PDB file of C-alpha atoms in Angstrom:
ATOM      1  CA  MET R   1       9.103 -26.122 -17.349  1.00  0.00           C
ATOM      2  CA  ILE R   2       5.669 -25.167 -18.681  1.00  0.00           C
ATOM      3  CA  ASP R   3       4.891 -28.842 -19.381  1.00  0.00           C
ATOM      4  CA  LEU R   4       5.613 -29.631 -15.728  1.00  0.00           C
ATOM      5  CA  LEU R   5       3.332 -26.812 -14.543  1.00  0.00           C
ATOM      6  CA  VAL R   6       0.528 -27.958 -16.833  1.00  0.00           C
ATOM      7  CA  ALA R   7       0.943 -31.546 -15.613  1.00  0.00           C
ATOM      8  CA  LEU R   8       0.880 -30.427 -11.970  1.00  0.00           C
ATOM      9  CA  LEU R   9      -2.185 -28.267 -12.582  1.00  0.00           C
ATOM     10  CA  LEU R  10      -3.949 -31.133 -14.347  1.00  0.00           C
ATOM     11  CA  PHE R  11      -3.028 -33.507 -11.508  1.00  0.00           C
ATOM     12  CA  GLY R  12      -4.398 -31.010  -8.983  1.00  0.00           C
ATOM     13  CA  VAL R  13      -7.675 -30.625 -10.865  1.00  0.00           C
ATOM     14  CA  VAL R  14      -8.097 -34.409 -11.149  1.00  0.00           C
ATOM     15  CA  GLN R  15      -7.292 -34.830  -7.453  1.00  0.00           C
ATOM     16  CA  LEU R  16      -9.803 -32.135  -6.505  1.00  0.00           C
ATOM     17  CA  GLY R  17     -12.424 -33.770  -8.696  1.00  0.00           C
ATOM     18  CA  LEU R  18     -11.842 -37.149  -7.041  1.00  0.00           C
ATOM     19  CA  TRP R  19     -12.160 -35.612  -3.559  1.00  0.00           C
ATOM     20  CA  ILE R  20     -15.421 -33.889  -4.503  1.00  0.00           C
ATOM     21  CA  TRP R  21     -16.739 -37.146  -5.966  1.00  0.00           C
ATOM     22  CA  MET R  22     -15.774 -39.035  -2.785  1.00  0.00           C
ATOM     23  CA  ALA R  23     -17.421 -36.359  -0.615  1.00  0.00           C
ATOM     24  CA  LEU R  24     -20.675 -36.598  -2.573  1.00  0.00           C
ATOM     25  CA  ALA R  25     -20.589 -40.393  -2.372  1.00  0.00           C
ATOM     26  CA  ALA R  26     -19.870 -40.216   1.383  1.00  0.00           C
ATOM     27  CA  VAL R  27     -22.957 -38.066   1.909  1.00  0.00           C
ATOM     28  CA  LYS R  28     -24.964 -40.803   0.193  1.00  0.00           C
ATOM     29  CA  ALA R  29     -23.216 -43.366   2.460  1.00  0.00           C
ATOM     30  CA  VAL R  30     -21.758 -45.357  -0.416  1.00  0.00           C
ATOM     31  CA  ALA R  31     -19.566 -47.903   1.374  1.00  0.00           C
ATOM     32  CA  TRP R  32     -16.853 -48.193  -1.282  1.00  0.00           C
ATOM     33  CA  ALA R  33     -16.384 -44.420  -1.327  1.00  0.00           C
ATOM     34  CA  ARG R  34     -15.130 -44.426   2.247  1.00  0.00           C
ATOM     35  CA  VAL R  35     -12.496 -47.024   1.374  1.00  0.00           C
ATOM     36  CA  VAL R  36     -11.454 -45.233  -1.829  1.00  0.00           C
ATOM     37  CA  ALA R  37     -11.257 -41.911   0.034  1.00  0.00           C
ATOM     38  CA  THR R  38      -9.086 -43.561   2.681  1.00  0.00           C
ATOM     39  CA  VAL R  39      -6.691 -44.938   0.064  1.00  0.00           C
ATOM     40  CA  LEU R  40      -6.553 -41.617  -1.803  1.00  0.00           C
ATOM     41  CA  GLY R  41      -6.071 -39.766   1.479  1.00  0.00           C
ATOM     42  CA  ALA R  42      -3.253 -42.054   2.595  1.00  0.00           C
ATOM     43  CA  ILE R  43      -1.478 -41.691  -0.746  1.00  0.00           C
ATOM     44  CA  GLY R  44      -1.938 -37.916  -0.619  1.00  0.00           C
ATOM     45  CA  ILE R  45      -0.635 -37.707   2.955  1.00  0.00           C
ATOM     46  CA  VAL R  46       2.488 -39.711   2.124  1.00  0.00           C
ATOM     47  CA  MET R  47       3.148 -37.624  -0.987  1.00  0.00           C
ATOM     48  CA  ARG R  48       2.607 -34.311   0.796  1.00  0.00           C
ATOM     49  CA  LEU R  49       4.788 -35.371   3.723  1.00  0.00           C
ATOM     50  CA  ALA R  50       7.572 -36.220   1.262  1.00  0.00           C
ATOM     51  CA  PHE R  51       7.147 -32.787  -0.351  1.00  0.00           C
ATOM     52  CA  LEU R  52       7.108 -31.167   3.080  1.00  0.00           C
ATOM     53  CA  VAL R  53      10.351 -32.888   4.069  1.00  0.00           C
ATOM     54  CA  GLY R  54      11.869 -31.705   0.791  1.00  0.00           C
ATOM     55  CA  ASP R  55      10.714 -28.155   1.523  1.00  0.00           C
ATOM     56  CA  ILE R  56      12.188 -28.261   5.023  1.00  0.00           C
ATOM     57  CA  VAL R  57      15.494 -29.602   3.717  1.00  0.00           C
ATOM     58  CA  ALA R  58      15.555 -26.924   1.022  1.00  0.00           C
ATOM     59  CA  ILE R  59      14.870 -24.116   3.505  1.00  0.00           C
ATOM     60  CA  THR R  60      17.262 -25.277   6.222  1.00  0.00           C
ATOM     61  CA  GLY R  61      20.058 -26.144   3.803  1.00  0.00           C
ATOM     62  CA  ASP R  62      21.615 -23.988   1.154  1.00  0.00           C
ATOM     63  CA  GLY R  63      19.522 -25.607  -1.570  1.00  0.00           C
ATOM     64  CA  VAL R  64      17.172 -22.688  -2.244  1.00  0.00           C
ATOM     65  CA  PRO R  65      18.196 -19.285  -3.574  1.00  0.00           C
ATOM     66  CA  ASN R  66      16.790 -16.368  -1.560  1.00  0.00           C
ATOM     67  CA  ALA R  67      14.515 -15.420  -4.441  1.00  0.00           C
ATOM     68  CA  LEU R  68      12.704 -18.774  -4.203  1.00  0.00           C
ATOM     69  CA  ALA R  69      12.672 -19.134  -0.414  1.00  0.00           C
ATOM     70  CA  SER R  70       9.251 -17.488   0.005  1.00  0.00           C
ATOM     71  CA  HIS R  71       7.763 -19.787  -2.653  1.00  0.00           C
ATOM     72  CA  VAL R  72       9.111 -22.822  -0.826  1.00  0.00           C
ATOM     73  CA  VAL R  73       7.650 -21.550   2.454  1.00  0.00           C
ATOM     74  CA  VAL R  74       4.230 -21.094   0.807  1.00  0.00           C
ATOM     75  CA  GLU R  75       4.436 -24.548  -0.775  1.00  0.00           C
ATOM     76  CA  GLY R  76       5.439 -26.064   2.564  1.00  0.00           C
ATOM     77  CA  THR R  77       2.527 -24.347   4.300  1.00  0.00           C
ATOM     78  CA  ILE R  78       0.088 -25.647   1.693  1.00  0.00           C
ATOM     79  CA  ASN R  79       1.507 -29.162   2.023  1.00  0.00           C
ATOM     80  CA  ALA R  80       1.242 -29.036   5.825  1.00  0.00           C
ATOM     81  CA  ALA R  81      -2.346 -27.753   5.606  1.00  0.00           C
ATOM     82  CA  PHE R  82      -3.247 -30.570   3.192  1.00  0.00           C
ATOM     83  CA  VAL R  83      -1.835 -33.175   5.581  1.00  0.00           C
ATOM     84  CA  VAL R  84      -3.796 -31.752   8.532  1.00  0.00           C
ATOM     85  CA  VAL R  85      -7.062 -31.571   6.558  1.00  0.00           C
ATOM     86  CA  ALA R  86      -6.607 -35.046   5.040  1.00  0.00           C
ATOM     87  CA  ILE R  87      -5.974 -36.588   8.456  1.00  0.00           C
ATOM     88  CA  ALA R  88      -9.042 -34.827   9.856  1.00  0.00           C
ATOM     89  CA  VAL R  89     -11.203 -36.080   6.966  1.00  0.00           C
ATOM     90  CA  LEU R  90      -9.974 -39.647   7.386  1.00  0.00           C
ATOM     91  CA  VAL R  91     -10.616 -39.571  11.123  1.00  0.00           C
ATOM     92  CA  LEU R  92     -14.123 -38.225  10.547  1.00  0.00           C
ATOM     93  CA  LEU R  93     -14.819 -40.883   7.915  1.00  0.00           C
ATOM     94  CA  TRP R  94     -14.092 -43.676  10.390  1.00  0.00           C
ATOM     95  CA  LEU R  95     -15.722 -42.354  13.566  1.00  0.00           C
ATOM     96  CA  PRO R  96     -18.250 -44.697  15.195  1.00  0.00           C
ATOM     97  CA  SER R  97     -21.031 -42.204  14.479  1.00  0.00           C
ATOM     98  CA  THR R  98     -20.081 -42.195  10.791  1.00  0.00           C
ATOM     99  CA  SER R  99     -20.104 -45.984  10.730  1.00  0.00           C
ATOM    100  CA  ALA R 100     -23.539 -45.940  12.361  1.00  0.00           C
ATOM    101  CA  TYR R 101     -24.749 -43.529   9.662  1.00  0.00           C
ATOM    102  CA  TYR R 102     -23.433 -45.808   6.914  1.00  0.00           C
ATOM    103  CA  CYS R 103     -25.146 -48.810   8.539  1.00  0.00           C
ATOM    104  CA  ALA R 104     -28.437 -46.925   8.927  1.00  0.00           C
ATOM    105  CA  VAL R 105     -28.448 -45.813   5.303  1.00  0.00           C
ATOM    106  CA  ALA R 106     -27.568 -49.330   4.120  1.00  0.00           C
ATOM    107  CA  GLU R 107     -30.386 -50.758   6.250  1.00  0.00           C
ATOM    108  CA  ALA R 108     -32.849 -48.224   4.845  1.00  0.00           C
ATOM    109  CA  LYS R 109     -31.755 -49.097   1.304  1.00  0.00           C
ATOM    110  CA  ARG R 110     -32.260 -52.801   2.008  1.00  0.00           C
ATOM    111  CA  HIS R 111     -35.800 -52.202   3.279  1.00  0.00           C
ATOM    112  CA  ARG R 112     -36.660 -49.989   0.337  1.00  0.00           C
ATOM    113  CA  LEU R 113     -35.456 -52.611  -2.133  1.00  0.00           C
ATOM    114  CA  ALA R 114     -37.222 -55.497  -0.399  1.00  0.00           C
ATOM    115  CA  PRO R 115     -39.990 -56.906  -2.611  1.00  0.00           C
ATOM    116  CA  TRP R 116     -42.443 -57.332   0.288  1.00  0.00           C
TER     117      TRP R 116
END
C-alpha cells in the first residue's frame, strides 16, 4: 500500500512539474508548449473523469465502507475541480487573443533574429 502511495505522490509531483513548465513556456509563447499542454490536459481530463465516475459509483453503490466515504467524497471533489480547471486552461490556451499573442511574439522573434 505504501508503494502505491509513493508512486501516486511521485506521479503528482511530476505532473505538477510538467504543468509549471508548460505554463512558463506558454508565457514565453513557445508554440510547442501549447500543443503539449493540450495533450497533457486531455489525458488528465480523461483520467480524472474516469476516477470521478469510479468515485460516484463507489458512493452511490455499496462499494465503500462508511469509514472511507468521506475520503472518496474529497477525492471526487478534487477530481472534479481538476477537470474544471484543466478545461478552463485549455480554453484559454486556444482563445483567438492567445493565438494573436503567440503570433505577435513569433513575429517579434523573427525580426530580432533577422540578420539585416
